[in-house]
Structures are given as structure tokens and as C-alpha cells.
Coordinates of C-alpha atoms in Angstrom, one line a residue:
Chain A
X1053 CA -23.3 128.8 -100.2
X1054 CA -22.2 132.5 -100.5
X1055 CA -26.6 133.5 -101.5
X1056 CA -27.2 131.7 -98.1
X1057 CA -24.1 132.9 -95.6
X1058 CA -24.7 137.0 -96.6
X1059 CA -28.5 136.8 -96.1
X1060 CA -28.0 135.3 -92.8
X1061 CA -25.3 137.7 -92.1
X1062 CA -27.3 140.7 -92.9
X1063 CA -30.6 138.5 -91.4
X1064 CA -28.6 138.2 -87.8
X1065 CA -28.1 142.0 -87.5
X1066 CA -31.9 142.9 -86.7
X1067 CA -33.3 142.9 -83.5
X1068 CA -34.4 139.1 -82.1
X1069 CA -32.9 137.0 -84.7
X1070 CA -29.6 134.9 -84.3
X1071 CA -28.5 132.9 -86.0
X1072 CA -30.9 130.0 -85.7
X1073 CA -34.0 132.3 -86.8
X1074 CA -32.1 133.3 -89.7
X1075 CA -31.4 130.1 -90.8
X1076 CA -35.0 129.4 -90.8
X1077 CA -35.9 132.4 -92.4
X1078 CA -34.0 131.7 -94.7
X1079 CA -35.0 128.3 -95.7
X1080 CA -38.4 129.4 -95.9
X1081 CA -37.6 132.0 -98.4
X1082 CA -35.8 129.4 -100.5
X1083 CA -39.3 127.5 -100.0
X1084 CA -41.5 130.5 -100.5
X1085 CA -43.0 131.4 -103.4
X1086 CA -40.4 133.8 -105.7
X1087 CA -43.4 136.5 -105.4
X1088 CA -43.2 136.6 -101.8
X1089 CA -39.1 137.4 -101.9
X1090 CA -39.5 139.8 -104.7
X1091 CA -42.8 141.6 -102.3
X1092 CA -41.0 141.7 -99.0
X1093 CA -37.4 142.6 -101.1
X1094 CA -39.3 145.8 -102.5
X1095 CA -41.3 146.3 -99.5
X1096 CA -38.2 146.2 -97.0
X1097 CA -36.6 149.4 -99.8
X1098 CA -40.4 151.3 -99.9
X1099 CA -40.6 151.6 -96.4
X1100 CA -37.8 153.9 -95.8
X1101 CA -38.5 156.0 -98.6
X1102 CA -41.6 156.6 -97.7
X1103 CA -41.8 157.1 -93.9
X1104 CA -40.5 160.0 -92.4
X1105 CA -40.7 162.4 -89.4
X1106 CA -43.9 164.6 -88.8
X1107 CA -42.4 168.3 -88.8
X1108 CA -44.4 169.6 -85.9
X1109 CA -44.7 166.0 -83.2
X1110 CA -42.0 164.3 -84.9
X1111 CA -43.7 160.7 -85.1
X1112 CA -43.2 158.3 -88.2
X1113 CA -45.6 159.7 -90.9
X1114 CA -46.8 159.2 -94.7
X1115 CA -47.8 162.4 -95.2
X1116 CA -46.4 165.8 -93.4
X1117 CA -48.1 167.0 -91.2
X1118 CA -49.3 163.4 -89.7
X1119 CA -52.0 162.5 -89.8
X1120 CA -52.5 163.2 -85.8
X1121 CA -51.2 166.1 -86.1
X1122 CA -54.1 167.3 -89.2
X1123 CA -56.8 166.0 -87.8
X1124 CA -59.4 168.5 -86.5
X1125 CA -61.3 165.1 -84.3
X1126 CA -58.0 165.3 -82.1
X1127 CA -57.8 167.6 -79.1
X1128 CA -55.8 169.5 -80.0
X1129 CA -55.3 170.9 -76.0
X1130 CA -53.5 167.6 -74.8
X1131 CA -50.2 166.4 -76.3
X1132 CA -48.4 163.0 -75.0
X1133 CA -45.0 163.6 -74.8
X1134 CA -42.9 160.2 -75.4
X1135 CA -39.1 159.0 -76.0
X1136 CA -40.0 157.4 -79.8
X1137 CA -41.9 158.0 -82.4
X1138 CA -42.8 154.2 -82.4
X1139 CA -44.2 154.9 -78.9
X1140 CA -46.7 156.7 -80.5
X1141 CA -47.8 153.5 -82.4
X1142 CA -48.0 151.4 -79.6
X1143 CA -50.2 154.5 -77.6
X1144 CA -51.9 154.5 -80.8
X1145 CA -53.2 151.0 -81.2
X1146 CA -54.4 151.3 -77.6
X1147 CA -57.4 153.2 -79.0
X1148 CA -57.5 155.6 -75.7
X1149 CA -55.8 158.5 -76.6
X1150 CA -57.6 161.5 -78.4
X1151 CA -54.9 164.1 -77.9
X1152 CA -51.9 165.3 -79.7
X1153 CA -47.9 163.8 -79.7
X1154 CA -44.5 164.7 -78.9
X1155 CA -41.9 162.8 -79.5
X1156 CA -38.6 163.7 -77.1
X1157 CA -36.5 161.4 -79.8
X1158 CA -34.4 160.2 -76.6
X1159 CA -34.3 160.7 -72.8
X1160 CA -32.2 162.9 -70.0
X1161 CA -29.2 160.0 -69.1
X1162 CA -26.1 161.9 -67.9
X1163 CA -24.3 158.0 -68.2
X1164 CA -24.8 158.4 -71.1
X1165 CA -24.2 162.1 -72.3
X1166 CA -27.5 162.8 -73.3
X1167 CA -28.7 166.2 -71.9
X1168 CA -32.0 168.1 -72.3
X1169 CA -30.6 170.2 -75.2
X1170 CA -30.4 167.1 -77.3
X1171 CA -33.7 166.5 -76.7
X1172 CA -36.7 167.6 -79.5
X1173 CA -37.7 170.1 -75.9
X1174 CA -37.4 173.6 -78.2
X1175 CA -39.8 172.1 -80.7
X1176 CA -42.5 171.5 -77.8
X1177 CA -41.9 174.9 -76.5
X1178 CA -42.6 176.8 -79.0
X1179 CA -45.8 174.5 -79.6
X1180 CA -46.7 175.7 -75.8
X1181 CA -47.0 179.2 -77.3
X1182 CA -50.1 180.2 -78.7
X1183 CA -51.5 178.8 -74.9
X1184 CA -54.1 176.5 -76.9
X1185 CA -52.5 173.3 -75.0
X1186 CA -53.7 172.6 -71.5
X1187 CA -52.1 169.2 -70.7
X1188 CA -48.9 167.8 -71.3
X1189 CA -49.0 163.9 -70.6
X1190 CA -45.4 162.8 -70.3
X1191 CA -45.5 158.6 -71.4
X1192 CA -42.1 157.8 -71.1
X1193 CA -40.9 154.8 -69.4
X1194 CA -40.9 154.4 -65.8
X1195 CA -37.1 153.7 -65.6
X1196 CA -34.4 156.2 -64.8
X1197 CA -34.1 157.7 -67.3
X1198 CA -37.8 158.2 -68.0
X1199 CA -38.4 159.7 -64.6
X1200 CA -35.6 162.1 -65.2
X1201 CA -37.2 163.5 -67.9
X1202 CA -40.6 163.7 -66.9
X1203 CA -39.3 165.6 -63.6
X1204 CA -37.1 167.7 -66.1
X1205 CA -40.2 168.4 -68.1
X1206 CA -42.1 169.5 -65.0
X1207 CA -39.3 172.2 -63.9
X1208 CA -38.9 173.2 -67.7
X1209 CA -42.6 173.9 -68.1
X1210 CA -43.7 175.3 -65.1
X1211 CA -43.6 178.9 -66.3
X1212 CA -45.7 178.3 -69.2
X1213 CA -48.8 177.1 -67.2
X1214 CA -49.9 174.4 -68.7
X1215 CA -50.3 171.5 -66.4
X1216 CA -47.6 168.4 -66.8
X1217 CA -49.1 165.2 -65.5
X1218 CA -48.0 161.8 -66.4
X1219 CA -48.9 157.9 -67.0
X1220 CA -50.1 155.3 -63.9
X1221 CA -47.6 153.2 -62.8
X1222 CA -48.8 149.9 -60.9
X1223 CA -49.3 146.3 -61.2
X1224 CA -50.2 145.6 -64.9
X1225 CA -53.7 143.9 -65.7
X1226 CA -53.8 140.8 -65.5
X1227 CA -50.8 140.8 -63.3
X1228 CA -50.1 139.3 -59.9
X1229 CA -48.9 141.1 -56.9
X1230 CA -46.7 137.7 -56.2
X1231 CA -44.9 138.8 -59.0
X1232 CA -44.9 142.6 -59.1
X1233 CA -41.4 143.7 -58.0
X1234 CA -40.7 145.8 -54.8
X1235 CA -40.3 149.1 -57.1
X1236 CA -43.9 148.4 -58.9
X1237 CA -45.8 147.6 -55.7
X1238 CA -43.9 150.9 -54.0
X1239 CA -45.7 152.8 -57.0
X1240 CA -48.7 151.0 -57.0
X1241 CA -49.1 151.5 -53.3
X1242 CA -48.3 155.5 -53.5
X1243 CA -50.3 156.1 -56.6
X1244 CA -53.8 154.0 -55.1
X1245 CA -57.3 155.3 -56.3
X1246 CA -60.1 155.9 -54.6
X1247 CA -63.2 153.7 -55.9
Chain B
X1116 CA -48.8 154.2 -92.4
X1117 CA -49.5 151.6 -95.0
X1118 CA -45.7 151.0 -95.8
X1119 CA -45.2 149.6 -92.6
X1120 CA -48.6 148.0 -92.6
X1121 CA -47.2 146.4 -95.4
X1122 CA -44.3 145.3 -94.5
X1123 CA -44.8 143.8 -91.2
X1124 CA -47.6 141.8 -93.0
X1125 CA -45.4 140.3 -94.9
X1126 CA -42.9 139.7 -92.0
X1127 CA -45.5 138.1 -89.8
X1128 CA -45.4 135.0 -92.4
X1129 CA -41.9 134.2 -91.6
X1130 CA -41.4 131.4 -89.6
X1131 CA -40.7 132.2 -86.0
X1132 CA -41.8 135.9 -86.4
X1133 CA -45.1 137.6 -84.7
X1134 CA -46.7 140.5 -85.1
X1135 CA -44.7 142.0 -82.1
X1136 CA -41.4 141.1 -83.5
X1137 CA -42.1 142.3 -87.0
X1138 CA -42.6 145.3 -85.7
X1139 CA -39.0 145.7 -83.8
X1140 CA -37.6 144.7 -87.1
X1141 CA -39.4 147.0 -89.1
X1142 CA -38.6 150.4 -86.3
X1143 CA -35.0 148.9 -86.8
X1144 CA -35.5 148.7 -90.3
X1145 CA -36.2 151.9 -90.6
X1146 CA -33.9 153.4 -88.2
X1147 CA -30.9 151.9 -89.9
X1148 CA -28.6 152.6 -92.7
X1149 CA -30.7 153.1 -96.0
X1150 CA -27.5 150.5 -97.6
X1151 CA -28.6 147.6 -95.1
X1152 CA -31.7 147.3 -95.9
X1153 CA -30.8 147.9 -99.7
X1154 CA -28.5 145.2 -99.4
X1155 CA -30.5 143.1 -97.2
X1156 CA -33.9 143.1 -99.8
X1157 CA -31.0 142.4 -102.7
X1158 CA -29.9 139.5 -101.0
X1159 CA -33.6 138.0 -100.3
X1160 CA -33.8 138.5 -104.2
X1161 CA -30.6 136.8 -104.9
X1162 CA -31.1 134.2 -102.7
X1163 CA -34.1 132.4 -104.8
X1164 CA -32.2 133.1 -108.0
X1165 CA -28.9 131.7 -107.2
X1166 CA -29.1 128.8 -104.8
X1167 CA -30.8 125.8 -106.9
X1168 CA -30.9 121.9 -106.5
X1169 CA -28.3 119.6 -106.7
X1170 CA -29.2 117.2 -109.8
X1171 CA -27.3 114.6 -108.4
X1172 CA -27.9 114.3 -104.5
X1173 CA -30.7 117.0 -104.6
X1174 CA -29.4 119.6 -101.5
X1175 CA -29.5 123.2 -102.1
X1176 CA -26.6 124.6 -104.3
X1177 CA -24.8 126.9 -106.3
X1178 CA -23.5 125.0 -108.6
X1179 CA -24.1 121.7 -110.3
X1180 CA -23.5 119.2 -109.2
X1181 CA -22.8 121.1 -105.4
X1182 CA -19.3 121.1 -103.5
X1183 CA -19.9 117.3 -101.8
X1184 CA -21.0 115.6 -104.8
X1185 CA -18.1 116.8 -107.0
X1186 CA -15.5 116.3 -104.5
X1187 CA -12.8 114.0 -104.5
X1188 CA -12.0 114.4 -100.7
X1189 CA -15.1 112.9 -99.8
X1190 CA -15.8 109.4 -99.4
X1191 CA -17.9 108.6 -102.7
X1192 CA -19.0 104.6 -101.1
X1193 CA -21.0 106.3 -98.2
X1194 CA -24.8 108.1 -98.4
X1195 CA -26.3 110.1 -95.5
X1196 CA -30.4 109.9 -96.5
X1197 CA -31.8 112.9 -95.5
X1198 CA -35.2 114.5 -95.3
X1199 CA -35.0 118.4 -96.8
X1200 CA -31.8 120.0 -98.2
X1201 CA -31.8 121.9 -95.3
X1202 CA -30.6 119.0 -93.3
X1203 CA -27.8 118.6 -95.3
X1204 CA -26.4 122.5 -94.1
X1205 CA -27.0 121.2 -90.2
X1206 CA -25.1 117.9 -90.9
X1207 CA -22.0 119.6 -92.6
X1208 CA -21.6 122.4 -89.8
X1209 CA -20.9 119.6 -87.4
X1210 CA -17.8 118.8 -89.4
X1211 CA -18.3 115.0 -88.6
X1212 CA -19.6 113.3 -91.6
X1213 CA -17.0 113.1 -94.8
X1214 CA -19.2 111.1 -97.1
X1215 CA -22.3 112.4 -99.3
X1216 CA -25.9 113.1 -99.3
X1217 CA -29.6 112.2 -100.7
X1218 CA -31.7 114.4 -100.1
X1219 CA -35.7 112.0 -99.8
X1220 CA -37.8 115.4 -100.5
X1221 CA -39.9 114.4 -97.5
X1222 CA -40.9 111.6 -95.4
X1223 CA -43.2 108.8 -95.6
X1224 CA -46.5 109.8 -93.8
X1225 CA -49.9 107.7 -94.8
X1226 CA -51.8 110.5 -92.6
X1227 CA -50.5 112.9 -94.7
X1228 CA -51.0 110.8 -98.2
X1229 CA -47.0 110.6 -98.3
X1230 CA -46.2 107.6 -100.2
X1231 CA -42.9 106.2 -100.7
X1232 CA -42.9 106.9 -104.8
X1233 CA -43.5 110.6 -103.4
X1234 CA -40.1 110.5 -102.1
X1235 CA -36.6 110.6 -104.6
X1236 CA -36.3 106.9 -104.0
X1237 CA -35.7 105.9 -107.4
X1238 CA -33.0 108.3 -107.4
X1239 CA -31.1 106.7 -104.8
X1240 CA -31.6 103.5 -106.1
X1241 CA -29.8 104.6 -109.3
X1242 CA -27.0 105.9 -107.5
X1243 CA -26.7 102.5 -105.9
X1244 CA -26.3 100.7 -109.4
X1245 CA -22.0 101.2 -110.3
X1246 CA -22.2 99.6 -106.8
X1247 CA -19.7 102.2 -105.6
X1248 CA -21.8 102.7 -102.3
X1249 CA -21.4 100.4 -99.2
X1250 CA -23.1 102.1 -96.9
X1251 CA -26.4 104.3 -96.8
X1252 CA -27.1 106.2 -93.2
X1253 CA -30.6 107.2 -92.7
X1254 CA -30.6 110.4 -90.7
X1255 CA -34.5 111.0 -91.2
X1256 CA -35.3 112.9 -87.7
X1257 CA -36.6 110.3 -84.4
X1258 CA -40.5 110.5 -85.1
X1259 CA -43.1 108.4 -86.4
X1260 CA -42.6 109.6 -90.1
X1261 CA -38.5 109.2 -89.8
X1262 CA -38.5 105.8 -88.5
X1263 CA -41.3 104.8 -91.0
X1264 CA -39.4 106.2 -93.8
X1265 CA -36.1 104.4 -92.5
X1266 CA -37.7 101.0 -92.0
X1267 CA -39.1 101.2 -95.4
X1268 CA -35.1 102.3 -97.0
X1269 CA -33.8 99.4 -95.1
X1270 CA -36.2 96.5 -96.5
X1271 CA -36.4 98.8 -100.3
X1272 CA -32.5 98.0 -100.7
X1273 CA -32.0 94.7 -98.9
X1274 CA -31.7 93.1 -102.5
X1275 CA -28.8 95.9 -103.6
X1276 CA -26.4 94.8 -100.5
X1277 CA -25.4 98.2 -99.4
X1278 CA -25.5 98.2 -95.7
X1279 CA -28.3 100.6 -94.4
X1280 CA -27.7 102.4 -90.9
X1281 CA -29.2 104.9 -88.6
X1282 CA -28.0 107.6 -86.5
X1283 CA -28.1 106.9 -83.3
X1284 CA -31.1 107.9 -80.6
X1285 CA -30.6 109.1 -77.2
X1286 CA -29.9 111.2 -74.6
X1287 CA -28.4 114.6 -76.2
X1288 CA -25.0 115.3 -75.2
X1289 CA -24.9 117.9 -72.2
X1290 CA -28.6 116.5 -71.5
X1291 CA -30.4 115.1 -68.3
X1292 CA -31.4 111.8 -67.0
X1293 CA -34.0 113.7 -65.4
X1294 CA -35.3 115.6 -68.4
X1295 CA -35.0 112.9 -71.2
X1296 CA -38.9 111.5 -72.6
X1297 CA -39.5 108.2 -71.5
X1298 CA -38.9 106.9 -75.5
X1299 CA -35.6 109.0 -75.3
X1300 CA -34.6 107.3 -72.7
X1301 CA -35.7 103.6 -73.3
X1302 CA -34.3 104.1 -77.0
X1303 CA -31.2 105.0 -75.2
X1304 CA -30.9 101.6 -73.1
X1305 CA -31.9 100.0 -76.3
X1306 CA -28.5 101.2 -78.0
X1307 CA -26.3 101.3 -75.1
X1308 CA -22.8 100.5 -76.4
X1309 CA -19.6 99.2 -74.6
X1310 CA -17.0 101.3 -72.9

């Protein structure tokens, strides 16, 4: 069935579905109500025509600036500095965070060819400017690539003042040190809090 | 951002898809080209509206009566029962079986309030009638339901003379002694065959 083969096609090409889950999907669209198809069809078109980037952090927004970004409740002297503007979701729904974003739209990998200068790093300078920012928290991930950048952010900021901290790393909640790797518990170990 | 909201709403009620997952497809979503996901919501649209029923064996189809029923090169004396159309599209990817399909609707299940007129039983009786059909293979799935729904085929048409079989049961191919339920593997003693 032609329908069938080029949904699945297109199905397989998104993150976490082979070709089993798309199969499945599948048959439970055929199932589904035709409202449901029709909602999700429309849905699927809407959402890239109405998310875009925030012109001063860069994260997914509605409205320009975001709504982060507008708000007067934020504190407007910290800004998280992060890899994606999906990372700014994910800090988001954590409900800890009162500060502002940025988002680096990548990380420092010289495997890869990605150096500072294709980094978002101008756009967060210039936001250092007015000296109304104290803290820059940089939340990128504790890989290579992520320390790289934080390091490079610490160099690269210096001058201006403000102080560059970043995120804990350790054994996650709810974790076991059985299973922490050598890396994590190194971390964990160097980064210990007095209680 | 209530496009995305939306969305991974709608996502979440896809089989096989949690909230997490619906997420990294919509960030891929919207990070992709705006003609996938044009073409992929077109397709979820097409898919209702051109993939129909069979009105002879009752799988899922394009046209009517589908590919197997209407062709010659497959062996018109032999029926392969099945539960939901789907099962059909598992049945012909293994390239094994040459002959055609019924497709029940469902399975017998008095828990459920599944009754045997529930099922397109009658159906398959009147495709039994020209007496064309020698054989009927019941390849309802190994539970409760399937071999309750199989029993009941066999003793339905004892009085038409067709011979009714059942895929075999065992241990799956590539499978382990060591693994294999204790039903799996008494049901595979049961219908040990000769070498």
C-alpha cells in the first residue's frame, strides 16, 4: 500500500522510531478517529509556523521577545547560558530557575569544526553591556564539548566582570554510587558540600 | 508555547510514544525542513482517505478487492484466518504464505462480551460455499482469545469439509531453551515433528 509505505517512510526519519513504531503508528491512525489525523496533520504544519527564535536569548518563542525574556518577575541579573533553545524547556519545567537565557545554538568541538565564532557568543556580549547582569550560569552538558565551552566562556568573560559559574555535577538523585561511573564520582567527590 | 503544547499532546496518544519522546520529535520537527513535515501531516491525511477495506477478505487496501484477493498467482483453495488487517501486512513481509486472507475483525473473548456473531464469521462461511477452499489456517495469535477463537473455527466448519489448521507454537527461531515460558515450551514438545 503506497498511503501506508510513504507515511512510514517519512514516520522512520524522526528521532526514536524505526520501523516497527511506525508501523504501529501507523495502524493506529488508520484506527483513529479521521479528526485526530486531520488535528495532528494541521498541528504538525502550525507548529513551525508559529514558533520561532527569541531575538535577544534565542530560545523557541510565540511571541518576540519571549516570554522570559519580557517578564519584569524574572531577574533580570542572572542569565543561563545553554547549547539549545530546548534546553531551556527542560530548565524551565524544573520550576528552579528565576533568571534570564542564553542559548549558545551549539558547542566549542574542534572534531568537529565548530569554533566559538559560530557560536550565538557576540549576541551575549553585547547583553553583558549595560553591566545590569551579575551571573552568568553556564548549563551545558558535562561532556567535552560542554566543558570546553564553559571554560571558553570563563576566559571570554573575564574582562567584563561579571562572575561565570556553572551547574553541579554528581551522582543524580535517586542514583546509586554502585552505578555512578568513575568520571561522575571524580566530580562528585571534587565538587562535595559542606552540610 | 501552546503550538508545541499542542502538538506533543496529540503525540503522547500514539501508541508507543511518551511525553519525553513527543517532545524529541516535536524539537526535530521543528528543526527540520519546513517540506517534511508538510509532507509528513499530508500523508497522515492521506492515509485515512485512501487505504479502505477489502470487501471480500476485509484487510486494509487501496483498491477493491486488494492485490491478494484479485490475483491469479495466488492459491485461491487456501484461507489464512486472521485477527486485524494489520496481521495480514506482517504475514505477507515474510514472503511465505501464497494463498489468501480473512480478516475475523477480532477475537472471541466472553470477558470482553466478544461473541462469535461479533466476528466476520458469516463472511467466511460464504466464501466457503463454491467449495473452491480446502484449507483454512487459523493464525489468530497463541493466547487465551486466539486459541478460543480457533477452536470455535474448527468445530463452526466441521460440516463444510475444508480442513482447518493452525500455525504452529514454539520456541522462536534464534530463541532459547532457557528463556522459553513453560507453555512455550510444553506446546513445543506437544508438536515436535520428525527429522
Amino acid at each position: 500500500m503506497k498511503a501506508l509505505d510513504e507515511l512510514v517512510d517519512l514516520l522512520t526519519r524522526l528521532p526514536g522510531i524505526g520501523r516497527k513504531s511506525a508501523l504501529r503508528v501507523a495502524w493506529h491512525l488508520l484506527k483513529a478517529d479521521e479528526s485526530y489525523a486531520a488535528a495532528l496533520a494541521e498541528r504538525i504544519v502550525a507548529l513551525k509556523s508559529s514558533v520561532h527564535f527569541c531575538s535577544l536569548c534565542g530560545s523557541y518563542t510565540e511571541e518576540d521577545p519571549c516570554p522570559v525574556c519580557s517578564s519584569p518577575a524574572r531577574d533580570h541579573s542572572l542569565i543561563c547560558v545553554v547549547e539549545q533553545p530546548q534546553d531551556v524547556v527542560t530548565i524551565e519545567a524544573s520550576r528552579e530557575y528565576r533568571g534570564l537565557y542564553h542559548v549558545l545554538g551549539g558547542l566549542i568541538s574542534p572534531l568537529d569544526g565548530v569554533g566559538p565564532e559560530e557560536l550565538h557568543l557576540a549576541e551575549l556580549e553585547s547583553r553583558l553591556a549595560d553591566g545590569e547582569v551579575r551571573e552568568v550560569v553556564v548549563a551545558t552538558n558535562p561532556t567535552v564539548e560542554g566543558d570546553t565551552t564553559a571554560l571558553y566562556l570563563k576566559r571570554a568573560l573575564e574582562a567584563t566582570g561579571v562572575s561565570v559559574t556553572r551547574l553541579a555535577t554528581g551522582i543524580p538523585v535517586g542514583g546509586d554510587l554502585e552505578y555512578a561511573d568513575r568520571l561522575t564520582l571524580a566530580r562528585s567527590f571534587r565538587g562535595r558540600v559542606r552540610l
